[in-house]
XYZ file of C-alpha atoms in Angstrom:
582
model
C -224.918 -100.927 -148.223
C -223.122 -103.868 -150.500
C -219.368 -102.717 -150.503
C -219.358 -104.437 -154.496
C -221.621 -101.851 -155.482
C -219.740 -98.599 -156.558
C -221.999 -95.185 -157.653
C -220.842 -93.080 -159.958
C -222.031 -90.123 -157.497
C -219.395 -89.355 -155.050
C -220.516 -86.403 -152.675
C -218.592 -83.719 -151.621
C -219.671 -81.801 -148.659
C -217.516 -78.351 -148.545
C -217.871 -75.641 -146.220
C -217.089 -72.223 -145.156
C -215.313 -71.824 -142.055
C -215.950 -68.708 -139.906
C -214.344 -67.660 -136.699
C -216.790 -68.115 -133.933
C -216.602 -65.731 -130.708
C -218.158 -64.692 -127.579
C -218.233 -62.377 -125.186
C -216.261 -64.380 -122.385
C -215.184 -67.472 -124.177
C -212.384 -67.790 -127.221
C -212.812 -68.344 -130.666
C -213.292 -71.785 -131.328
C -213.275 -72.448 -135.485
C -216.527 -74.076 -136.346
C -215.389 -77.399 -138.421
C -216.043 -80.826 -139.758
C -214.095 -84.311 -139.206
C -213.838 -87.658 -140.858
C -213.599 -89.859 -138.177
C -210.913 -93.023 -138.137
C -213.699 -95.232 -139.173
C -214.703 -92.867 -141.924
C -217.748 -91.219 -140.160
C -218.158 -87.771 -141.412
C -219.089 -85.293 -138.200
C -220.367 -81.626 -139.581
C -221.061 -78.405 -137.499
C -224.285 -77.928 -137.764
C -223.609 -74.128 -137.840
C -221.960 -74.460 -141.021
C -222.985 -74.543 -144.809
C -223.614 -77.642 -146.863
C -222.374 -77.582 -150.758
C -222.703 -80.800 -152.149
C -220.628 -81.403 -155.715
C -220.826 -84.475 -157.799
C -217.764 -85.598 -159.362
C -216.031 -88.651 -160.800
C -212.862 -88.809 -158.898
C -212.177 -89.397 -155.201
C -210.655 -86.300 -154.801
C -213.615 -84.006 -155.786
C -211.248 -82.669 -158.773
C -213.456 -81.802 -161.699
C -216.767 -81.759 -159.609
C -219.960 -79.462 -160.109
C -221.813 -77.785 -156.812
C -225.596 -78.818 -156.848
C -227.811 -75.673 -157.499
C -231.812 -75.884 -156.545
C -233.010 -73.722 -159.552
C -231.085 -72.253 -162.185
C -229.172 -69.549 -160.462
C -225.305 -69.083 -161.120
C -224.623 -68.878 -157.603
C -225.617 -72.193 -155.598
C -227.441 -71.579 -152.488
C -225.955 -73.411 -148.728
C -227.776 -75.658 -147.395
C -228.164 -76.643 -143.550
C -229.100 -79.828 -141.549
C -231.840 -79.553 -139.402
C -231.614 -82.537 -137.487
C -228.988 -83.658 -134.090
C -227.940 -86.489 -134.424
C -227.546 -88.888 -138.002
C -228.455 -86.812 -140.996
C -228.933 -88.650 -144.485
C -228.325 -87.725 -147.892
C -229.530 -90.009 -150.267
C -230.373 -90.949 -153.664
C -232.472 -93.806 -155.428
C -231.811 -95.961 -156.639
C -228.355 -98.114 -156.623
C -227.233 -99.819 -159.862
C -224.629 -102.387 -161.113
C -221.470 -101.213 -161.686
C -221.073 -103.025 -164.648
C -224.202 -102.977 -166.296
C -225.572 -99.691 -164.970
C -228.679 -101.168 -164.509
C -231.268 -100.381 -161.308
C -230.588 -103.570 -158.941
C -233.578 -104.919 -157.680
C -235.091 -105.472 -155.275
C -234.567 -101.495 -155.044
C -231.607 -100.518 -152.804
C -231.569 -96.460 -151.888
C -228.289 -95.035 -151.604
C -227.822 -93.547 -148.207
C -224.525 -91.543 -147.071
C -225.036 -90.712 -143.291
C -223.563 -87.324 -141.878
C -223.707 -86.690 -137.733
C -224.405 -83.017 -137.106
C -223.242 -81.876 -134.269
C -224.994 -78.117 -133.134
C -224.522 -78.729 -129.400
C -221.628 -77.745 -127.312
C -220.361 -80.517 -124.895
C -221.386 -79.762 -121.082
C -218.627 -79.470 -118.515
C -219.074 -80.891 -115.079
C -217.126 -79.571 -112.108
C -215.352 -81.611 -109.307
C -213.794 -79.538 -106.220
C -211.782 -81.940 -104.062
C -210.681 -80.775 -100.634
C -210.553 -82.010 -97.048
C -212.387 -79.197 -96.032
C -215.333 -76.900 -96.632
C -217.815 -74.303 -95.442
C -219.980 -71.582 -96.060
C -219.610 -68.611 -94.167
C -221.772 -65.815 -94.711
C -222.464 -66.589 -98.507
C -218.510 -67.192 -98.871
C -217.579 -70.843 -99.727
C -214.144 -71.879 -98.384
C -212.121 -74.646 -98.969
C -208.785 -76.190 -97.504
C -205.406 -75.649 -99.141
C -205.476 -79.332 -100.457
C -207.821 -77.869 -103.123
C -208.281 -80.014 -106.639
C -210.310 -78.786 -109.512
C -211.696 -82.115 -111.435
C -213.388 -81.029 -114.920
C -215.497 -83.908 -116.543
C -216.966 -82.987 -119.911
C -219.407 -85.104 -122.327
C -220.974 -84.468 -125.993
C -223.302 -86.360 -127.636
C -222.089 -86.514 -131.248
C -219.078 -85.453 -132.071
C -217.041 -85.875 -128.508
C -215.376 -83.998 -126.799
C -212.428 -82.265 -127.645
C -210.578 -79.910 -125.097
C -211.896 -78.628 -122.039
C -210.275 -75.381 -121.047
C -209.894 -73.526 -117.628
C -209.391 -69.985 -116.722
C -207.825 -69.272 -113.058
C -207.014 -65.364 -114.012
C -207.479 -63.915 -117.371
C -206.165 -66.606 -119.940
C -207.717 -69.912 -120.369
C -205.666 -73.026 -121.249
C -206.370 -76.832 -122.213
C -207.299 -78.909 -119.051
C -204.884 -81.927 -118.845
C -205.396 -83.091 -115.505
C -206.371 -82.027 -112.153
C -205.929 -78.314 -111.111
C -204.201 -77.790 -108.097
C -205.887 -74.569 -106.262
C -203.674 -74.456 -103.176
C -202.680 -71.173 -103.009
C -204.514 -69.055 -100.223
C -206.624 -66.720 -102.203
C -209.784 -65.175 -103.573
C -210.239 -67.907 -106.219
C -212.588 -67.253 -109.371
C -212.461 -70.059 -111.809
C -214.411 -70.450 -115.159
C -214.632 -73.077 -117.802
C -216.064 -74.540 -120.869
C -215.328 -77.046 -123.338
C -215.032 -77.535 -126.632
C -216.698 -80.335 -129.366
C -214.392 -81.790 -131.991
C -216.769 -79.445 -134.770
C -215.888 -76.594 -132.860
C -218.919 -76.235 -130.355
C -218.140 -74.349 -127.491
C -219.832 -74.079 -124.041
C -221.150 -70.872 -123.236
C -219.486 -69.140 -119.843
C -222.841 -67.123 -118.708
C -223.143 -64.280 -115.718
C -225.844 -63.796 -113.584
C -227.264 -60.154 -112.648
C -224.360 -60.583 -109.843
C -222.024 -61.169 -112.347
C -221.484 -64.787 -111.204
C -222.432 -68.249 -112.704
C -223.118 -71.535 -110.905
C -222.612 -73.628 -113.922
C -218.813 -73.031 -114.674
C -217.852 -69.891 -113.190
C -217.225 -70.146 -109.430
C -216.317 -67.669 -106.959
C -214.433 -69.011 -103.800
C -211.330 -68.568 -101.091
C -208.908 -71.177 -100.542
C -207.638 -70.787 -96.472
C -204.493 -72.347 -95.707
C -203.880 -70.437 -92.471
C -204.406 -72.386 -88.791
C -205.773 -70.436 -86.027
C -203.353 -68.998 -83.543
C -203.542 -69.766 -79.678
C -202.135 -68.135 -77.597
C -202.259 -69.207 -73.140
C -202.430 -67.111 -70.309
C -201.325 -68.044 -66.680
C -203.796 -66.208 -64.003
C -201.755 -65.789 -60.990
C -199.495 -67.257 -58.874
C -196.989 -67.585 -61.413
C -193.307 -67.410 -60.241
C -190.719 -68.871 -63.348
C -193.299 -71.400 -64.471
C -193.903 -72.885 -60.869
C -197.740 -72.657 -60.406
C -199.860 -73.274 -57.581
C -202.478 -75.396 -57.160
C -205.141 -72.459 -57.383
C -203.422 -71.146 -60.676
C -205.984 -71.028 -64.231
C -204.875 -71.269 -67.826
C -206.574 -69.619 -70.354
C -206.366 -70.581 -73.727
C -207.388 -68.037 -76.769
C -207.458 -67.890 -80.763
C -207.635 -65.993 -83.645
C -208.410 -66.898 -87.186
C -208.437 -64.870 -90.211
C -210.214 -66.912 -92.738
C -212.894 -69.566 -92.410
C -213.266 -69.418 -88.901
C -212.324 -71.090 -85.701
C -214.060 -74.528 -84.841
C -212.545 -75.052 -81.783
C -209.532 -75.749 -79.319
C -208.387 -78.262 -77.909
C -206.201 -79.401 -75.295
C -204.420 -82.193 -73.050
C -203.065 -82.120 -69.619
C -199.887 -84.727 -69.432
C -200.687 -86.088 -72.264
C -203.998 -87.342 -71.363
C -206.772 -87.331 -72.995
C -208.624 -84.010 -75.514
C -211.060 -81.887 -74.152
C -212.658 -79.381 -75.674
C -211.393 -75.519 -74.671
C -214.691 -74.448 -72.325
C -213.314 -71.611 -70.237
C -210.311 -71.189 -67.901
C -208.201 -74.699 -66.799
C -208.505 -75.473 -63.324
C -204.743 -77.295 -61.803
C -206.476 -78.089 -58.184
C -206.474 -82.131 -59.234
C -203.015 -82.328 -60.478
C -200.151 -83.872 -58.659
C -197.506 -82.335 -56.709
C -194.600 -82.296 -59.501
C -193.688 -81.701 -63.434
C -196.700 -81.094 -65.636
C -197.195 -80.092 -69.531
C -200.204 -78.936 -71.081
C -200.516 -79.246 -75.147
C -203.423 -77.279 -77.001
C -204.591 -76.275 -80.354
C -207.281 -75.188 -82.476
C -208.717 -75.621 -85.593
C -210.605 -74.153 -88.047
C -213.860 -74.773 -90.490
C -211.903 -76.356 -93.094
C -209.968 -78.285 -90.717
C -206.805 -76.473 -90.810
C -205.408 -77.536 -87.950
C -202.758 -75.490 -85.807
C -199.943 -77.263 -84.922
C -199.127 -78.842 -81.326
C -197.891 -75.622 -78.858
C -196.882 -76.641 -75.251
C -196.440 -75.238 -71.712
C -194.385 -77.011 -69.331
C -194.602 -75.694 -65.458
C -193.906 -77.354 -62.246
C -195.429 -78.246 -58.676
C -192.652 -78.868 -56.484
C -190.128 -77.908 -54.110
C -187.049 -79.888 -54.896
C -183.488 -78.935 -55.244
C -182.129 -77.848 -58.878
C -180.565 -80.827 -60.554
C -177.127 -79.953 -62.616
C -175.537 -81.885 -65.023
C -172.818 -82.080 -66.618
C -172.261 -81.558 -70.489
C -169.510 -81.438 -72.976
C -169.234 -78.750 -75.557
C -167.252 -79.862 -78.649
C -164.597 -83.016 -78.656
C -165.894 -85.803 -76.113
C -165.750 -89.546 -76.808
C -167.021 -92.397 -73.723
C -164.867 -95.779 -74.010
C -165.669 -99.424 -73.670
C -164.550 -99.135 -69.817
C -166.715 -95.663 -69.996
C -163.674 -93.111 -69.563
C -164.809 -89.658 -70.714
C -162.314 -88.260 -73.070
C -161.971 -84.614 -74.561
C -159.306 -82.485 -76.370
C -158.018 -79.336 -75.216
C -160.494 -77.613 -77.624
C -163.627 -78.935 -75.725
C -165.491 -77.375 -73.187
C -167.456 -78.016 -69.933
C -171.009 -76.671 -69.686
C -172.864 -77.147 -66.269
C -176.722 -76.861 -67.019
C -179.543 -76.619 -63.695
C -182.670 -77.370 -63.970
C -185.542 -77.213 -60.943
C -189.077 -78.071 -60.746
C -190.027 -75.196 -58.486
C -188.406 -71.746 -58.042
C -185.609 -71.818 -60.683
C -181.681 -72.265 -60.880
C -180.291 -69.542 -58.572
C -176.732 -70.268 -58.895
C -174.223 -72.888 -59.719
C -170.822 -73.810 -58.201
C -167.653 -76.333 -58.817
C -163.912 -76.899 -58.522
C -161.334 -78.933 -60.688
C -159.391 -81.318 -58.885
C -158.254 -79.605 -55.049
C -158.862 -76.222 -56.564
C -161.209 -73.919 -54.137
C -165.101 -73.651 -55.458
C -166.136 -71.025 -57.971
C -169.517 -69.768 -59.027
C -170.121 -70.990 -62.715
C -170.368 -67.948 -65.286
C -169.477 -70.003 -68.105
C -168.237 -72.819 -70.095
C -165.047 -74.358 -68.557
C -162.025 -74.196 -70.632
C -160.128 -77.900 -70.745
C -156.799 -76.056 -70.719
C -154.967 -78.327 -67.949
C -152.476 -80.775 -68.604
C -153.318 -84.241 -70.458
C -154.161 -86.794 -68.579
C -157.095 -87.422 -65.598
C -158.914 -84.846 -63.942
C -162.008 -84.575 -61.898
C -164.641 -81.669 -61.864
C -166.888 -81.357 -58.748
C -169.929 -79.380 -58.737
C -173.346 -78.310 -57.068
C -176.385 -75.912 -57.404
C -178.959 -73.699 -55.257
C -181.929 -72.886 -56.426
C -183.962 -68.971 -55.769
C -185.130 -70.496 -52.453
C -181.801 -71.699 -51.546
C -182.347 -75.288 -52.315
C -179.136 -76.942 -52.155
C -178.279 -80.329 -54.015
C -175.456 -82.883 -53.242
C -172.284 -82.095 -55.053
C -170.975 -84.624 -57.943
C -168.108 -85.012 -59.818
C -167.069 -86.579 -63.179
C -163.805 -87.379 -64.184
C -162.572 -86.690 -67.852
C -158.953 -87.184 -69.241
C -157.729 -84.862 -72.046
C -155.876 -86.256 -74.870
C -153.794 -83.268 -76.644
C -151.836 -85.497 -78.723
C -152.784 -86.370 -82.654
C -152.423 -89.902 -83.904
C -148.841 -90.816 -85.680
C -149.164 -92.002 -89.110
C -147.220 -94.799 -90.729
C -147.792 -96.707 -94.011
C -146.676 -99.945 -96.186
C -146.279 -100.091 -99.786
C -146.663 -103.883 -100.949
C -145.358 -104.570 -104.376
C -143.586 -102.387 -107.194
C -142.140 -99.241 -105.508
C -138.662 -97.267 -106.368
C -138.087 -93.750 -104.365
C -136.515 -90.932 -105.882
C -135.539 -88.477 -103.475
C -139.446 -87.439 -102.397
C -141.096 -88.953 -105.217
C -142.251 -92.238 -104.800
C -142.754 -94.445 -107.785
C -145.819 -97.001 -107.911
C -147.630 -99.323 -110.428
C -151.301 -99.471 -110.000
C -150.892 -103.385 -108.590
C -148.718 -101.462 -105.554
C -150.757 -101.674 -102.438
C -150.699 -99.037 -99.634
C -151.507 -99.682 -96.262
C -151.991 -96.803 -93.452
C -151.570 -97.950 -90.131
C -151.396 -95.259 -87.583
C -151.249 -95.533 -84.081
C -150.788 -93.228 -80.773
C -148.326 -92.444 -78.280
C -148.148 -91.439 -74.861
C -151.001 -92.725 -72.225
C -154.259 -91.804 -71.527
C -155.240 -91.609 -75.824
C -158.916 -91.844 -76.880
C -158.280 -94.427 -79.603
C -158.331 -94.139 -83.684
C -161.525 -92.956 -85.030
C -160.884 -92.155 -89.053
C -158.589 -93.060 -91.387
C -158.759 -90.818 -94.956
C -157.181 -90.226 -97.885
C -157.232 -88.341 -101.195
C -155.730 -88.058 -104.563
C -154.482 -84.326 -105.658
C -156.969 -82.640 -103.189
C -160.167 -84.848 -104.279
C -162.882 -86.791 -102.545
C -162.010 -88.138 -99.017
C -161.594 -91.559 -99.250
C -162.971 -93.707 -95.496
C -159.693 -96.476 -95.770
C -160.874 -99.626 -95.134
C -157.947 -102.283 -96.051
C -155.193 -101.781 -98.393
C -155.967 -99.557 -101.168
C -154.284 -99.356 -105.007
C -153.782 -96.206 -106.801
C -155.334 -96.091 -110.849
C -154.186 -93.934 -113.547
C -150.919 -92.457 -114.388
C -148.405 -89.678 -113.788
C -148.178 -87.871 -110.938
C -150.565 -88.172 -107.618
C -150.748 -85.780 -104.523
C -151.560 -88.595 -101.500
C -153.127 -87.311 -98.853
C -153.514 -89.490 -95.361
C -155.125 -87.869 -92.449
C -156.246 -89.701 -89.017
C -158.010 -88.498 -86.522
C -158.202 -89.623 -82.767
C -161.788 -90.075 -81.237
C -161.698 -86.599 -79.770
C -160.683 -85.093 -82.838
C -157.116 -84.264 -82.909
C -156.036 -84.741 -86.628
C -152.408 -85.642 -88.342
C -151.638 -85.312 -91.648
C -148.873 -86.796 -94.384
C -148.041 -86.115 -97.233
C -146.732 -88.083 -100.157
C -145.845 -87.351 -104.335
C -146.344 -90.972 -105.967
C -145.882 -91.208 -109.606
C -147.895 -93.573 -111.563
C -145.682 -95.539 -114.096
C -147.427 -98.595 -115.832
C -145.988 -97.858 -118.941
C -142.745 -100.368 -119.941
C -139.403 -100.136 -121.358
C -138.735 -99.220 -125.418
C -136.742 -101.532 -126.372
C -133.956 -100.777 -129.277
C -131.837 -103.218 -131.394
C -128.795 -102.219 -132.999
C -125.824 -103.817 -135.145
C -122.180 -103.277 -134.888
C -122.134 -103.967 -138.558
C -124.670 -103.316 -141.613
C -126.678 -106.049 -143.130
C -124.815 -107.318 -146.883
C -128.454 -108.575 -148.212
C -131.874 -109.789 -147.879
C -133.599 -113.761 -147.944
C -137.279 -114.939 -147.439
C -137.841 -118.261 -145.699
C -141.225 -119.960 -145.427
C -142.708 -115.891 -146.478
C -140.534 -114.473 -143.235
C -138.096 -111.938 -144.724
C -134.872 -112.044 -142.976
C -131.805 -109.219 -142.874
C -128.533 -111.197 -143.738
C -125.583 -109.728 -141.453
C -121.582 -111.143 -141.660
C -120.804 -113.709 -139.036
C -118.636 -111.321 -137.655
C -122.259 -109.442 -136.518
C -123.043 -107.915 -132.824
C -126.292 -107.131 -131.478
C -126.241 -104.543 -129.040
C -129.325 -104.390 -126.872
C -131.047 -101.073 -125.403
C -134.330 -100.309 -123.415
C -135.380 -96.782 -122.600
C -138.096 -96.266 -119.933
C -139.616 -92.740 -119.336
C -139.683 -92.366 -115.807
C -137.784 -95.329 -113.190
C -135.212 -95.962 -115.929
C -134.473 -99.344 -117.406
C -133.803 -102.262 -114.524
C -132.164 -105.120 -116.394
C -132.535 -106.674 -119.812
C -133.234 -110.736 -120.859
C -132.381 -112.266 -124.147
C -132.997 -116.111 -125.902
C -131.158 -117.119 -129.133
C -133.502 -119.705 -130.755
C -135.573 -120.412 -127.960
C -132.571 -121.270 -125.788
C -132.429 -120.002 -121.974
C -132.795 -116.673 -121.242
C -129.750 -114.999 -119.969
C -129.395 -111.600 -118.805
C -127.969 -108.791 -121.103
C -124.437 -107.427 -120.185
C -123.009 -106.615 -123.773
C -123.416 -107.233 -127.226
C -124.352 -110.164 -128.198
C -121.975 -112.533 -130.599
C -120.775 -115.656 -132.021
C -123.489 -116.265 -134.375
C -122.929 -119.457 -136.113
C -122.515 -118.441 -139.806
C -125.658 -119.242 -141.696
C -128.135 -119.591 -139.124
C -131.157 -117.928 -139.073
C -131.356 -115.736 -135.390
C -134.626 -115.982 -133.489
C -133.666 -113.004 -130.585
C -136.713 -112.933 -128.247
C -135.375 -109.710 -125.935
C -137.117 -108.737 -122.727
C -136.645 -105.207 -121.042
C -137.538 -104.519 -116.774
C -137.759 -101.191 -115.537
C -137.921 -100.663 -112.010
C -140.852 -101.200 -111.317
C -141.357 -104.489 -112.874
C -142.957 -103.200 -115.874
C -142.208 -105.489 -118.402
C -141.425 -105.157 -122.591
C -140.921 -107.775 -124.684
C -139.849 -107.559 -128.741
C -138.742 -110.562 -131.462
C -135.867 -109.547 -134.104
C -135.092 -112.154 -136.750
C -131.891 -112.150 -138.877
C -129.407 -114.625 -140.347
C-alpha cells in the first residue's frame, strides 16, 4: 500500500471480552494485540464490530450494520492465519478521485483460534520403568518448550500440586516423591492449551504421573565363620546383601584391597589372599543410578605382636632438634593395634618408676623439665612387643611480656598517653630452661578483634583505649597485660591577653590593627585537654623564636606587632595562632 495515500475510512475493530474457563485449566481472557510493528492479532473466538470514523481515535465513529437493524450483528473470521478486510477502491487524498490503475485497500488482521502446544523435557541421570511406574533420579529437571503459530506464545504455566504458576525456567523436581505434573500454555490472544484425562484419569500430553527416588540401596556384609575380632581365616566367606525401597537394585559391587570391581555373585571366597592386613569396599546401586556410598571392612591375617604408640592429648609442640614438648594440661594416650587376635593389654613406666597396666590417659603432672615414658603391649594370645620409650619435657611456665613505645608518650600514674604516630612494640620472651618457644603474639583494643602482631603497630582514634597483649608459648601456656592508653591528637588552645586595654583602632594595607600604649604586655596562655600544656614559642616580626617565660614587652612605640605564638603539649601536639597589634 503507498504510505502518501491516506483513506478517509479508518477501521475500528472492537470486541467483547469474556472470561474463558475449563474444567482443569484457568481462565485465560480471550483478547486482541497490536503488535510493535503495528500488526493487529485478534482471537478468533471473539466478535468483530467494525466502525468507520474520521479520527484516529475512533471518537465519533458509527458500527457497520448488514441490514437495517438497530442493533449491529458480530461478525467472526473464519480463516487461521492473515484475514483481510478490504475496500475498493483507493483515491487521492487531495482530489478524492479513484487512482488508477485501481489499487484495493487491504487492512490485514492475523486470527489466532489455536492454542500454542507445549512440549515436555524431563532431564535426569537416571530412569526406568518398573512395573508401569516411571522413575527418575533426584537430579530431576522439568524443560517446557512451547510454540504458536500466529500470535506467539505468551506464558507457559506449570502445576506441581494444585496451583499453577508462569514457567520461567527449568523446574527442579528433586524432591523424593510421587510426582504428578501438568501444563499448558497460553497464546498472546488468550488461547489456552487444553489439560485432557484419559479413562485412567491420566494424560500423556502434559499431565505426567511419576516418582522421583533419591534413596541408595543399603548393604549390609556378613562374616561366615571363623571370625575372632576381625581376624579371619583363610576358609572364612563374606556375604554381601541389599535393600532398596524405590526403583530397584541394579547391582553390587565390590573390591578386595583396592583392586579391581567385580560384580556381587554369591559369597567372597579369602583362600587367595595373603597372609596379613586386608580391606574389602562394596556398594550397590540402583535403576536410576543412585549409587550407595563407599562402606568398608577391614580384617586381618596374621599373627604378629600388637603395635602401641604413643599419642598426645591436648598441648604438644616437636622442635627443630625434634624435642617433644607439652604443658602440664596435656595428656599421654597409649593406643594398640594388632593384625590378628586383638590388644589384650598395655603396660609402661615414667622414668625408674615400676610398670603399670594402662587404664587411661597419663596425666603430665611431674615436674618441668625432661622425662621419659617406657611402654609395651600383649596381645589376647599373649603376643608380646619390644618396649619403647619417648621422651617429652613439660614447660609449665607462660611467656613474660615486655613492650616499647617509640615516639610521643607521657604516663600518668596507670594511664599512658599516646598520639596515633606512637609506635608499640611487644617483645616477649621466656624464662627458665627447657621452654617450647613463642608461638602468638595478640592484641586488642577495648575487648575487640584479636589482632596476629606482626611488627610495630600504631593505635587510631581518640580518647581512651583498653590494650590488650597476650602471648602464648608453643604448648599453650598464655600471659596477659594490660594497659589504659589515652589517645590525644588534639593540640593546645592557645589564649592572648593584655595587661592593658587597647586606646583605638587603624587599618593598614585593609589589615585592621588594635592600637595598645607602649607601655603594653602580652601575656601568653595555652590550655590542652588532657597532657597539659608542655612549653610555649613566640616571634616578634618574624624574628627568632624564643621560648615563652612571661609577658612579653618593650614594644617599640608605633610599630605594628606581628606575634606568631606556638603552643606544645606533651605529647608534641602542636598549635600555632598570629595576633597583630600596634
Amino acid at each position: 500500500m503507498n504510505l502518501k495515500h491516506s483513506y478517509a475510512l479508518l477501521i475500528v475493530l472492537l470486541f467483547n471480552l469474556s472470561a474463558y474457563t475449563q474444567s482443569v485449566t484457568p481462565e485465560h481472557e480471550k483478547k486482541t494485540l497490536v503488535s510493535e510493528d503495528g500488526k493487529i492479532y485478534w482471537n478468533k473466538n471473539l466478535p468483530v464490530y467494525i466502525t468507520l470514523s474520521t479520527s484516529t481515535n475512533g471518537e465519533g465513529g458509527h458500527v457497520i450494520n448488514t441490514d437495517e437493524q438497530n442493533s449491529p450483528d458480530p461478525y467472526y473470521f473464519d480463516t487461521e492465519g492473515t484475514n483481510w478486510i478490504r475496500t475498493r477502491w483507493a483515491v487521492d487524498k487531495e482530489t478524492g478521485k479513484t487512482i488508477y490503475p485501481l489499487e484495493e485497500v487491504l487492512w490485514p488482521i492475523e486470527v489466532d483460534g489455536k492454542a500454542p502446544v507445549t512440549t515436555p523435557e524431563f532431564i535426569s541421570e537416571g530412569k526406568t520403568i518398573v512395573k508401569g511406574v516411571t522413575y527418575y533420579s533426584g537430579d530431576l529437571k522439568l524443560k517446557l518448550t512451547a510454540r504458536d503459530e500466529v500470535s506467539g506464545v505468551a506464558n507457559i504455566y506449570y502445576s506441581k500440586d494444585a496451583m499453577y504458576l508462569p514457567y520461567t525456567e527449568e523446574i527442579p523436581l528433586d524432591i523424593e516423591k510421587e510426582w504428578f505434573i501438568s501444563f499448558y500454555a497460553v497464546d498472546k490472544v488468550g488461547n489456552a492449551e487444553s489439560i485432557d484425562r484419559d479413562k485412567d484419569g491420566i494424560s500423556s500430553e502434559n499431565l505426567f504421573s511419576f516418582k522421583v527416588d533419591k534413596t541408595a540401596p543399603t548393604t549390609t556384609h556378613k562374616i561366615i565363620d571363623p571370625n575372632e575380632n576381625n581376624t579371619l581365616a583363610p576358609k572364612s566367606k563374606i556375604t554381601l546383601s541389599s535393600e532398596d525401597t524405590g526403583a530397584g537394585l541394579k547391582r553390587i559391587t565390590y573390591s578386595m584391597d583396592s583392586g579391581a570391581e567385580k560384580v556381587y555373585g554369591g559369597s567372597i571366597s579369602l583362600y587367595s589372599l595373603p597372609e596379613g592386613a586386608h580391606q574389602i569396599t562394596y556398594h550397590a546401586e540402583d535403576l536410576v543410578k543412585n549409587k550407595e556410598e563407599t562402606k568398608s571392612y577391614d580384617f586381618y591375617l596374621d599373627r604378629t605382636a600388637p603395635d602401641i604408640s604413643v599419642n598426645i592429648e591436648g598441648d604438644q609442640f616437636t622442635s627443630s632438634t625434634n624435642r617433644l614438648f607439652i604443658s602440664p594440661r596435656s595428656k599421654i594416650k597409649l593406643t594398640g593395634s594388632d593384625n590378628k587376635a586383638g590388644v589384650g593389654s598395655m603396660y609402661y613406666k615414667l622414668d625408674t618408676e615400676a610398670y603399670s597396666e594402662y587404664q587411661q590417659p597419663i596425666e603430665a603432672s611431674q615436674n618441668a623439665g625432661p622425662h621419659t615414658l617406657y611402654y609395651y603391649g600383649i596381645d589376647l594370645v599373649e603376643n608380646k612387643s619390644v618396649a619403647k620409650s619417648t621422651k617429652y619435657y613439660i614447660d609449665v611456665n607462660a611467656p613474660a611480656i615486655k613492650y616499647n613505645v617509640t615516639g610521643p608518650k607521657y604516663v600518668r600514674k596507670d594511664t599512658l598517653f599516646v598520639r596515633s604516630i606512637t609506635a608499640f612494640t611487644i617483645t616477649p620472651y621466656e624464662k627458665g630452661d627447657y621452654q617450647s618457644g613463642i608461638k602468638d603474639i595478640t592484641y586488642n583494643l577495648n575487648d575487640g578483634t584479636q589482632t596476629t602482631y606482626d611488627g610495630k603497630f600504631n593505635i587510631q582514634g581518640d580518647g581512651l583505649k583498653n590494650l590488650s597483649i597476650e602471648v602464648s608459648d608453643q604448648v599453650e601456656n598464655s600471659a596477659n597485660l594490660k594497659q589504659v592508653v589515652f589517645l590525644d591528637n588534639e593540640a593546645p588552645e592557645i589564649k592572648v591577653s593584655y595587661s592593658v586595654e587597647q586606646i583605638g583602632k587603624k587599618t593598614v594595607r585593609e589589615e585592621q590593627y588594635d592600637i595598645y600604649p607602649s607601655e603594653v604586655q602580652v601575656y601568653l596562655a595555652a590550655t590542652d585537654k588532657h597532657v597539659g600544656t608542655n612549653r610555649i614559642y613566640y616571634a616578634i616580626n618574624g624574628g627568632a623564636e624564643k621560648l615563652y617565660t612571661g609577658p612579653v614587652r618593650y614594644f617599640k612605640n608605633g610599630t605594628n606587632i606581628d606575634l606568631k605564638v606556638r603552643s606544645i603539649d606533651h605529647l608534641e601536639n602542636e598549635s600555632t595562632k598570629t595576633i597583630v597589634f600596634s
